PDB file of C-alpha atoms in Angstrom:
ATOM      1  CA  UNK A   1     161.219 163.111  79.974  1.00 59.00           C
ATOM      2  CA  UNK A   2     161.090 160.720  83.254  1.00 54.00           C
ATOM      3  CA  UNK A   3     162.808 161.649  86.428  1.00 52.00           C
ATOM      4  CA  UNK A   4     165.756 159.541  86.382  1.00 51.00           C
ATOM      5  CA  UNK A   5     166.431 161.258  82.367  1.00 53.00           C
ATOM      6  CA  UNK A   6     166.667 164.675  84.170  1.00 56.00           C
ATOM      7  CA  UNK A   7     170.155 163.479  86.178  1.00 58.00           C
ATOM      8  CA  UNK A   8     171.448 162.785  82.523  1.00 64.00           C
ATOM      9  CA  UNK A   9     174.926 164.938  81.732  1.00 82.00           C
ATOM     10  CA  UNK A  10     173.443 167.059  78.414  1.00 90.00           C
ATOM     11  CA  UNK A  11     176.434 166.277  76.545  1.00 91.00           C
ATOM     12  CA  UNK A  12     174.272 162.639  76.178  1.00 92.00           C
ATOM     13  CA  UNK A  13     171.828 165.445  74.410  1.00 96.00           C
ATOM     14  CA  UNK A  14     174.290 166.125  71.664  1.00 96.00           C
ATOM     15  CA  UNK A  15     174.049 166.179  68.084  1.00 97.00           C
ATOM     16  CA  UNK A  16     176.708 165.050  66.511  1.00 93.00           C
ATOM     17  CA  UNK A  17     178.377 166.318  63.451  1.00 91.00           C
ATOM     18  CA  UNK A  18     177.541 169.899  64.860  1.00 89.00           C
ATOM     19  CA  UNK A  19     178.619 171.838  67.479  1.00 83.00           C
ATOM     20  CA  UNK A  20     176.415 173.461  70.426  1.00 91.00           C
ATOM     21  CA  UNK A  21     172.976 171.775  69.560  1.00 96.00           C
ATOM     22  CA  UNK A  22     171.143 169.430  71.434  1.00 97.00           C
ATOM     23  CA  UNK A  23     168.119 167.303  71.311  1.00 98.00           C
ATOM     24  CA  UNK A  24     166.163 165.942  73.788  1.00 97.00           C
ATOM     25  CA  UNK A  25     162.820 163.815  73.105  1.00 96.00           C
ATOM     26  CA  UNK A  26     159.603 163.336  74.693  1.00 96.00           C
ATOM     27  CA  UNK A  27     160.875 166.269  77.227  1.00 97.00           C
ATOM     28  CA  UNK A  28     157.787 167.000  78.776  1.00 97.00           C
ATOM     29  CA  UNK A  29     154.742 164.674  79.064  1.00 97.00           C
ATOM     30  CA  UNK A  30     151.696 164.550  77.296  1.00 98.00           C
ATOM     31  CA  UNK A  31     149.400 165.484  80.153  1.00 98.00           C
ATOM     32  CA  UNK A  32     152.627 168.741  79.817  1.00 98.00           C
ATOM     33  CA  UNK A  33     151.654 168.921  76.590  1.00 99.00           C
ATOM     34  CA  UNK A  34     147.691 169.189  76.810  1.00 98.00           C
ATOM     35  CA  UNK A  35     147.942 171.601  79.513  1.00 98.00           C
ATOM     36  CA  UNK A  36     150.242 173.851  78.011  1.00 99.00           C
ATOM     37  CA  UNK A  37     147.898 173.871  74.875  1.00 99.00           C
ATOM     38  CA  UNK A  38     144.945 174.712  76.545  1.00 98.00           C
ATOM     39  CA  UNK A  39     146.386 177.659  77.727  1.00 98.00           C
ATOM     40  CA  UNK A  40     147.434 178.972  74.675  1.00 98.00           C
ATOM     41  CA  UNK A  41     144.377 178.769  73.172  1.00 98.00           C
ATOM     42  CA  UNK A  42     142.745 179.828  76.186  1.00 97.00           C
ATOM     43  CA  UNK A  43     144.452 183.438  75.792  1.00 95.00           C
ATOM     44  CA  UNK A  44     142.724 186.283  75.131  1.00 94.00           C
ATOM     45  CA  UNK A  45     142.449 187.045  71.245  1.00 93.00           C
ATOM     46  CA  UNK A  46     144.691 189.945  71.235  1.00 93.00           C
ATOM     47  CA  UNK A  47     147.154 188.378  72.529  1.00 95.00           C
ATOM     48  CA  UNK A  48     147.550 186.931  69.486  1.00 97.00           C
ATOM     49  CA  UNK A  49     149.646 188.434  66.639  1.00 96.00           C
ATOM     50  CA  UNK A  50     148.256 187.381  62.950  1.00 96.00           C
ATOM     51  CA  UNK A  51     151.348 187.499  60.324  1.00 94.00           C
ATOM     52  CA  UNK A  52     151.619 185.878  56.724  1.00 90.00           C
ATOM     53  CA  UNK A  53     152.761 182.629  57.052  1.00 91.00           C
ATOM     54  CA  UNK A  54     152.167 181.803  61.160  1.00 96.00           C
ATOM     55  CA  UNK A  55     150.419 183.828  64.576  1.00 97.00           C
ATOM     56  CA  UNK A  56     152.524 184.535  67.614  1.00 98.00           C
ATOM     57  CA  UNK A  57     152.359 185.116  70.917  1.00 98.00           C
ATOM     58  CA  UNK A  58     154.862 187.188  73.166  1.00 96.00           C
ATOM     59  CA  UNK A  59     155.077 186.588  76.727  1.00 98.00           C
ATOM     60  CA  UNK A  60     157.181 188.770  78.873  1.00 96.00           C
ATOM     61  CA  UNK A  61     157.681 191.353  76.847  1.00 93.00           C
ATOM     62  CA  UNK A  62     158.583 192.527  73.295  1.00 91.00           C
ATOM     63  CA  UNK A  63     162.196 193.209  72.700  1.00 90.00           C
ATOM     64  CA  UNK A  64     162.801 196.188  71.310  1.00 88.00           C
ATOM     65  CA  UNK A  65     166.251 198.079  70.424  1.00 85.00           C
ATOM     66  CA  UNK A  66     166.404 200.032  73.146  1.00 86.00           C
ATOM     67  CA  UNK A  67     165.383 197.062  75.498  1.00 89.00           C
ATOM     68  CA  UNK A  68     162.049 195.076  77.028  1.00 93.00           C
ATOM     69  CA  UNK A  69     159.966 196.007  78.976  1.00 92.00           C
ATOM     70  CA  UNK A  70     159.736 193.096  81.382  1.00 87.00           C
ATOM     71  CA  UNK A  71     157.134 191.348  82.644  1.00 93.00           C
ATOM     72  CA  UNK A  72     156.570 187.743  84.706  1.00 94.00           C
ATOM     73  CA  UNK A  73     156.568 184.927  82.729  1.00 97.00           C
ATOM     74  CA  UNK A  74     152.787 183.490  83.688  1.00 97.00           C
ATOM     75  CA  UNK A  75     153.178 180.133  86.223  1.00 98.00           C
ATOM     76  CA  UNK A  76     152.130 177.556  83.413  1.00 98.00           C
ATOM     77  CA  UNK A  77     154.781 178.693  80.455  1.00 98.00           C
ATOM     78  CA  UNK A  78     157.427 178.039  83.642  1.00 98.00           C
ATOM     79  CA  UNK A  79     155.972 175.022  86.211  1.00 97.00           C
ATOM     80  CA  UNK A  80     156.918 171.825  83.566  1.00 96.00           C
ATOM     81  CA  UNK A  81     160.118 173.499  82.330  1.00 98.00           C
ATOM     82  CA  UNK A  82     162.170 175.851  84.313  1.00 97.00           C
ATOM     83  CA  UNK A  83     162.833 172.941  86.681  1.00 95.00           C
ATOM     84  CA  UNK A  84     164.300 170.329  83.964  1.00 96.00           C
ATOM     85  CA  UNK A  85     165.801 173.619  82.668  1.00 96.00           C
ATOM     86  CA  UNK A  86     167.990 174.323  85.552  1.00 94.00           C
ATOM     87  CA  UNK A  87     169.007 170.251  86.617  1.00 94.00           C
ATOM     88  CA  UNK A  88     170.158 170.736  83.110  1.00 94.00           C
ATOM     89  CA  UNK A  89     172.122 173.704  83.274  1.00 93.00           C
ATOM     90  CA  UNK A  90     170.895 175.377  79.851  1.00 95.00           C
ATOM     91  CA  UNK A  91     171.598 178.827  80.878  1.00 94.00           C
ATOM     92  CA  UNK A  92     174.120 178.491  83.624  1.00 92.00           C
ATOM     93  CA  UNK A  93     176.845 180.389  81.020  1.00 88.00           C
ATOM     94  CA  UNK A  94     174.728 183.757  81.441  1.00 90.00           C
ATOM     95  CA  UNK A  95     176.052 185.748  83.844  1.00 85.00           C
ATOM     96  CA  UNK A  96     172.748 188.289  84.363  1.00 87.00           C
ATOM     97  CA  UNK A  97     170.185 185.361  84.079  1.00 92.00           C
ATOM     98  CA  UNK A  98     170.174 181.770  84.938  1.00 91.00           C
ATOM     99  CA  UNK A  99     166.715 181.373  83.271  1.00 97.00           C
ATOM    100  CA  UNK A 100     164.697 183.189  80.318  1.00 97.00           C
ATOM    101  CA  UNK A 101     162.976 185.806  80.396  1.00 96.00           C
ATOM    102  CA  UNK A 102     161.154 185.709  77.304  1.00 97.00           C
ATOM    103  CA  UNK A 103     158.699 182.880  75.438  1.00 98.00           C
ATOM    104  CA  UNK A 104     157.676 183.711  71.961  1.00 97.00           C
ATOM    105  CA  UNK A 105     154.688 181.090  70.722  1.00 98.00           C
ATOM    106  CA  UNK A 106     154.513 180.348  67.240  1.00 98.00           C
ATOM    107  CA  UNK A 107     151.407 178.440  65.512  1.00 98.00           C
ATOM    108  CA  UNK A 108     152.349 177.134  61.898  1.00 98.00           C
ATOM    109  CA  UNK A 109     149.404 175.432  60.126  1.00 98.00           C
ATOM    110  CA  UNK A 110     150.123 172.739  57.742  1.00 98.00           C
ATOM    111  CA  UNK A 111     152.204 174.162  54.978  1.00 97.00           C
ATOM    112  CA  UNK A 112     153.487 177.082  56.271  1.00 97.00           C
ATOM    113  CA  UNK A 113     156.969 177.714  57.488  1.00 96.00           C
ATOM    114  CA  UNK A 114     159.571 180.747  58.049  1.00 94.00           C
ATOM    115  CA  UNK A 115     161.994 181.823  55.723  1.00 90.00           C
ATOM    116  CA  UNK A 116     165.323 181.483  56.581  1.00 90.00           C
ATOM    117  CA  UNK A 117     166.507 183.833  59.312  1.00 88.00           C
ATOM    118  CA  UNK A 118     168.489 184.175  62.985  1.00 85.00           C
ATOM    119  CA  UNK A 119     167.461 185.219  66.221  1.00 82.00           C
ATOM    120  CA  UNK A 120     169.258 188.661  66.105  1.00 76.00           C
ATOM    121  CA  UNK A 121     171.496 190.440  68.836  1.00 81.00           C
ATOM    122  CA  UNK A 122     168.082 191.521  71.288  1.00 87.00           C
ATOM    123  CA  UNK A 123     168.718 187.550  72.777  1.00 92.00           C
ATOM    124  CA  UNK A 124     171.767 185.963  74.725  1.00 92.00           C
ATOM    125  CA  UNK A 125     173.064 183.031  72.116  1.00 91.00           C
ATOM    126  CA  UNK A 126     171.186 180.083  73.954  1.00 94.00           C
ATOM    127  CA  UNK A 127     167.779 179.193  72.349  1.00 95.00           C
ATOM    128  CA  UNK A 128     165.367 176.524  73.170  1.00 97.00           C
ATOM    129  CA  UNK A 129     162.522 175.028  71.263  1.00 98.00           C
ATOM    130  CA  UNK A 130     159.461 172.647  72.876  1.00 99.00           C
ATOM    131  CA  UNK A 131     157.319 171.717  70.435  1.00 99.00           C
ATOM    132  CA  UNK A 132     153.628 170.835  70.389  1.00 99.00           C
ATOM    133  CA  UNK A 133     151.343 168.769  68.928  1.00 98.00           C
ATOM    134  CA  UNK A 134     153.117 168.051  65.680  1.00 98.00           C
ATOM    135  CA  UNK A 135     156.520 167.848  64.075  1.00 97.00           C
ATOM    136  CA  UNK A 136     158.727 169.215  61.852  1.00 98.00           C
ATOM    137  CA  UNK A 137     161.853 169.848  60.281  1.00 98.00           C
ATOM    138  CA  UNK A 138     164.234 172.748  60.924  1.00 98.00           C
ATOM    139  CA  UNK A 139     166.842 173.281  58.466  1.00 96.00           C
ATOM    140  CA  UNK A 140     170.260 175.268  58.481  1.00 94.00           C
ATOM    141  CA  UNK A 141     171.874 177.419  55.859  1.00 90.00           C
ATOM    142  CA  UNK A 142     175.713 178.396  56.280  1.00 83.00           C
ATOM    143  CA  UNK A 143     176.265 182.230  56.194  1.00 75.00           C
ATOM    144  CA  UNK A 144     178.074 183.058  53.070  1.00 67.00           C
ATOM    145  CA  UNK A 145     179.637 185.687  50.865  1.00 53.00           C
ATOM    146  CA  UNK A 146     178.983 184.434  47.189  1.00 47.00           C
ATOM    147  CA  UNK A 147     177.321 184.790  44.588  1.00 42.00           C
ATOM    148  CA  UNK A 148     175.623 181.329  44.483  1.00 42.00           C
ATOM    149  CA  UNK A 149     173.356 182.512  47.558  1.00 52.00           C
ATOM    150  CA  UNK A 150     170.242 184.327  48.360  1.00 55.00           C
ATOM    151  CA  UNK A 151     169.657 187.195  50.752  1.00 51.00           C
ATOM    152  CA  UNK A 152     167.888 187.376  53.644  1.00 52.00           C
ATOM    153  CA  UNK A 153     166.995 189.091  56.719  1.00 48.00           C
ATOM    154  CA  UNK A 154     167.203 189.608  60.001  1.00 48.00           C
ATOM    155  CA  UNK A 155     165.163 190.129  62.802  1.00 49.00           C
ATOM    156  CA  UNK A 156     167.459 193.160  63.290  1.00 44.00           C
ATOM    157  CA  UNK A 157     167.234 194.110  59.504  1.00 46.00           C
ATOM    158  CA  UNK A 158     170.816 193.549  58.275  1.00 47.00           C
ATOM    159  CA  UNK A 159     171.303 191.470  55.398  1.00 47.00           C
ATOM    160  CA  UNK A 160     172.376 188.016  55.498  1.00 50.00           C
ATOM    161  CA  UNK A 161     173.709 185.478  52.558  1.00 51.00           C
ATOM    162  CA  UNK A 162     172.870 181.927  52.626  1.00 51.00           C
ATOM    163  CA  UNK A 163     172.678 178.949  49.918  1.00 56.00           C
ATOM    164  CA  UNK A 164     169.728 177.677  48.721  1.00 72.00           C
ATOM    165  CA  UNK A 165     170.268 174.254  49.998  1.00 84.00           C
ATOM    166  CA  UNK A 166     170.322 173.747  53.047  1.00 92.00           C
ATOM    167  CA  UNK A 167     173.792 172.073  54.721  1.00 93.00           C
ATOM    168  CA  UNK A 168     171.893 170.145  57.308  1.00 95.00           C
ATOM    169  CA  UNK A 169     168.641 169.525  59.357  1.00 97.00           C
ATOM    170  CA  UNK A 170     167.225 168.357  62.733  1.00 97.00           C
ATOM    171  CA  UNK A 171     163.701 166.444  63.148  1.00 97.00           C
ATOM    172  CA  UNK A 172     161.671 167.948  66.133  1.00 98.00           C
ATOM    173  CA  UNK A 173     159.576 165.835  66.824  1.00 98.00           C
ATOM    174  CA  UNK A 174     156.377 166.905  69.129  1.00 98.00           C
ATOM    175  CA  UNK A 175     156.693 167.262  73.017  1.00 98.00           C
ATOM    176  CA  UNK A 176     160.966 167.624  72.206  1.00 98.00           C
ATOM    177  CA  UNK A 177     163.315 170.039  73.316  1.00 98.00           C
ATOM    178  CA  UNK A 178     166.023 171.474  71.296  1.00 98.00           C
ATOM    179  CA  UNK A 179     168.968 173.854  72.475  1.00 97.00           C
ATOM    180  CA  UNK A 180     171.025 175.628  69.906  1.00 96.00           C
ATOM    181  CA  UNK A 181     174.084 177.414  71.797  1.00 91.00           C
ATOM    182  CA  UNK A 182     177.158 179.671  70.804  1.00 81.00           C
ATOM    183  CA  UNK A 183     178.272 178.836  67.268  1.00 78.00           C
ATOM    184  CA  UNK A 184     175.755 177.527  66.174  1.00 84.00           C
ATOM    185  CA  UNK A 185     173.467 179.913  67.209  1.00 82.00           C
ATOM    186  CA  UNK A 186     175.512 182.810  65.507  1.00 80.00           C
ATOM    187  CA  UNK A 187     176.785 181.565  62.258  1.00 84.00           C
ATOM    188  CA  UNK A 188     173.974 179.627  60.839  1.00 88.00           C
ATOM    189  CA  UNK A 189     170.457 181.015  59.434  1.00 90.00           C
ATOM    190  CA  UNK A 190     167.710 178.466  60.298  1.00 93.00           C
ATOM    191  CA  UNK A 191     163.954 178.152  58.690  1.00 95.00           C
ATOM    192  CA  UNK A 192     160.987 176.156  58.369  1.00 96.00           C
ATOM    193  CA  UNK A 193     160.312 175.012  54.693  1.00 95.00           C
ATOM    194  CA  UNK A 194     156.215 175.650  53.457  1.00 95.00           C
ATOM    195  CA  UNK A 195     155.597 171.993  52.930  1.00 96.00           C
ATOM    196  CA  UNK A 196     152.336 169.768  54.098  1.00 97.00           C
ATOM    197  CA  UNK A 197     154.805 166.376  53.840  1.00 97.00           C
ATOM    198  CA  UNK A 198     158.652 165.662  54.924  1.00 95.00           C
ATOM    199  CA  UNK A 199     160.082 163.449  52.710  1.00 92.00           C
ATOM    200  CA  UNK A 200     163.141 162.422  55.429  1.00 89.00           C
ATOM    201  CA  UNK A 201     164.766 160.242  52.748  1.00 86.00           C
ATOM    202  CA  UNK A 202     165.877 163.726  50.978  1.00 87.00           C
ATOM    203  CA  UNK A 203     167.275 165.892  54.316  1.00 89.00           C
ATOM    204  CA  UNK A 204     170.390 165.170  55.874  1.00 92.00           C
ATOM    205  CA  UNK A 205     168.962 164.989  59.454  1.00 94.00           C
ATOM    206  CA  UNK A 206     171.915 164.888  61.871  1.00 96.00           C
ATOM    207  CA  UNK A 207     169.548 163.766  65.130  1.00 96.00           C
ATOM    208  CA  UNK A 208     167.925 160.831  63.781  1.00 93.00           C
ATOM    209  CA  UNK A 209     169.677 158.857  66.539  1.00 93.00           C
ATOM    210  CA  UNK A 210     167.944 160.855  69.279  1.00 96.00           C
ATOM    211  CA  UNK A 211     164.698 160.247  67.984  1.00 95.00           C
ATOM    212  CA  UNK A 212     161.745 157.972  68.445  1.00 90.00           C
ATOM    213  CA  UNK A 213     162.562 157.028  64.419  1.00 85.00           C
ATOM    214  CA  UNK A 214     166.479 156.247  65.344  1.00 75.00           C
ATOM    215  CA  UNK A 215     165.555 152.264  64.135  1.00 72.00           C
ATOM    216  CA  UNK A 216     163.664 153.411  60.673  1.00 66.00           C
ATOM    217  CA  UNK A 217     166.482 155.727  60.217  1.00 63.00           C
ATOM    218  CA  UNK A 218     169.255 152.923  60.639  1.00 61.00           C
ATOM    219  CA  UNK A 219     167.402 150.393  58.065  1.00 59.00           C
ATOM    220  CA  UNK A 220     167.249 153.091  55.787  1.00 63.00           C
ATOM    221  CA  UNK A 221     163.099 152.728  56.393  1.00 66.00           C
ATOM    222  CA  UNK A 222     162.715 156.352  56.231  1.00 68.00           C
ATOM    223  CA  UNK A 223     159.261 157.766  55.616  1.00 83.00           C
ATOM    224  CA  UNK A 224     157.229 160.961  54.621  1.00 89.00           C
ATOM    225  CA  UNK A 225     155.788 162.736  57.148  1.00 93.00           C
ATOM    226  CA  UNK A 226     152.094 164.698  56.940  1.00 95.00           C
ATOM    227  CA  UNK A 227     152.332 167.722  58.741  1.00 97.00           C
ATOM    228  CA  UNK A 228     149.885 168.951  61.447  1.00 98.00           C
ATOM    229  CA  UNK A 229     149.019 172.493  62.845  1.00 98.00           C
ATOM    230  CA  UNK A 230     152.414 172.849  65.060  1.00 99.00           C
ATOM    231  CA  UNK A 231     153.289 174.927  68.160  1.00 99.00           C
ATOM    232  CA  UNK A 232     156.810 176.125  69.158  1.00 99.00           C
ATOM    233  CA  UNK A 233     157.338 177.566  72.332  1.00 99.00           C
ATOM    234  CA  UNK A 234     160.802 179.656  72.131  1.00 98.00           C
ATOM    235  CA  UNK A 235     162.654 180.658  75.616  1.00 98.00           C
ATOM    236  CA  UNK A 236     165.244 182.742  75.648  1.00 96.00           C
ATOM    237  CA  UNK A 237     166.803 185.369  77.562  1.00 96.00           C
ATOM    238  CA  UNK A 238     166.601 189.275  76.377  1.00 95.00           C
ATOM    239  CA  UNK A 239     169.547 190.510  78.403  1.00 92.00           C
ATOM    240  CA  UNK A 240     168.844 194.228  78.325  1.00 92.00           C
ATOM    241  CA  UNK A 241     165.998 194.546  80.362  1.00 92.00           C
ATOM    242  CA  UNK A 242     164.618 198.615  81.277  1.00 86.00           C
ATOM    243  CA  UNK A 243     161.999 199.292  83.916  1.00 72.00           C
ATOM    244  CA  UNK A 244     158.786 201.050  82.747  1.00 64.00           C
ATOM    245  CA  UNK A 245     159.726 204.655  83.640  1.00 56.00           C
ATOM    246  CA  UNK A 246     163.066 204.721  81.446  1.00 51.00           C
ATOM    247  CA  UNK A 247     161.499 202.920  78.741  1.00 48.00           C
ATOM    248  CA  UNK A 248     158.914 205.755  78.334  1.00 51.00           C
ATOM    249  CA  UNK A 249     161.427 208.251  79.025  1.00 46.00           C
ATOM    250  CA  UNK A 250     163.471 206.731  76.028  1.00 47.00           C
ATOM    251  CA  UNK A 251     160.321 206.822  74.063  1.00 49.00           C
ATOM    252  CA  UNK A 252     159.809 210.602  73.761  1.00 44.00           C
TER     253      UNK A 252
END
């Protein structure tokens, strides 16, 4: 994303056919990109949490019920984006914080993917996605109350109802930004399908436009995609926040 993109009104950002989400490519740089990765892989290996289907990292803090324990965001998770974040105005709506707080990492190998799922109440409704080194496709289930639909759940545990299909999708590609806001954010599940290859000619991807495929897209030259290893870095803002000696007084 060049200077002159950052003076851009983010309502250019929009994707259309849906409301609150927007999609921004090539938002940081590939010298951005490098750097950013050899961080992450320079962290210590406990930082690191192994789970089924991807590892994580949490950086500044875990959110917990009763609230995070907060902690800096390190300089290089902040220098290439909190900037372009604020010109933007991507969290100017919160009233406590005016940037996040909170970066989960996620690595997804080739073939792996999350089940569908949504964010949960510990976060303020804006979420933003850079990813890294490869893409892929997020998809978006309706929440229902039928019996044509599966169950899932959420982060906080309660049960959510979604159909199998999902209504739509959005191609990240790597080095993009997306924002999901408001509606969006709280009445759709979201997940990663456990697929090596995209077959784009079968999704109903409602940001092709915004993408570096927008011509293939309009000629109908759609393609499969192969899969790499993939990093998202999630910001977002945890809005109840406890200092260290209430959060182990609440513990006992």
């Amino acid at each position: 994303m060049n200077d002159n993109a950052l003076n851009f009104d983010l309502d250019k950002f929009r994707v259309t056919d849906v409301d609150s989400a927007y999609y921004i490519k090539d938002f940081i740089t590939k010298k951005e990109e490098q750097e950013l990765l050899n961080k992450i892989y320079s962290a210590p290996k406990p930082k690191w949490v192994v789970l089924k289907n991807r590892r994580l990292q949490n950086w500044g803090g875990v959110p917990t019920e009763r609230g995070m324990l907060s902690e800096s965001l390190p300089s290089w998770l902040t220098t290439c984006t909190f900037p372009k974040f604020s010109t933007l105005g991507l969290f100017n709506d919160c009233e406590k914080f005016k940037l996040p707080n909170h970066c989960l990492i996620n690595e997804y190998e080739s073939g792996q993917g999350i089940m569908p799922h949504e964010d949960g109440p510990f976060y303020y409704p804006t979420v933003v996605t850079i990813s890294l080194k490869s893409h892929t496709i997020l998809d978006f289930y309706k929440h229902l109350n039928s019996m044509n639909c599966i169950m899932a759940k959420a982060n906080n545990g309660e049960s959510k109802s979604y159909y199998s299909a999902p209504e739509f999708s959005l191609l990240l590609e790597p080095r993009s930004l997306l924002v999901l806001k408001h509606d969006l954010y709280k009445t759709y599940l979201h997940g990663i399908q456990e697929v090596k290859f995209d077959n784009l000619n079968e999704k109903n991807i409602l940001n092709y436009n915004l993408t570096d495929m927008a011509d293939d897209f309009e000629t109908n030259n759609c393609t499969i995609l192969k899969r790499d290893t993939r990093i998202s870095l999630t910001y977002r803002i945890v809005e109840k926040v406890v200092k260290a000696k209430l959060f182990n007084v609440a513990k006992k």
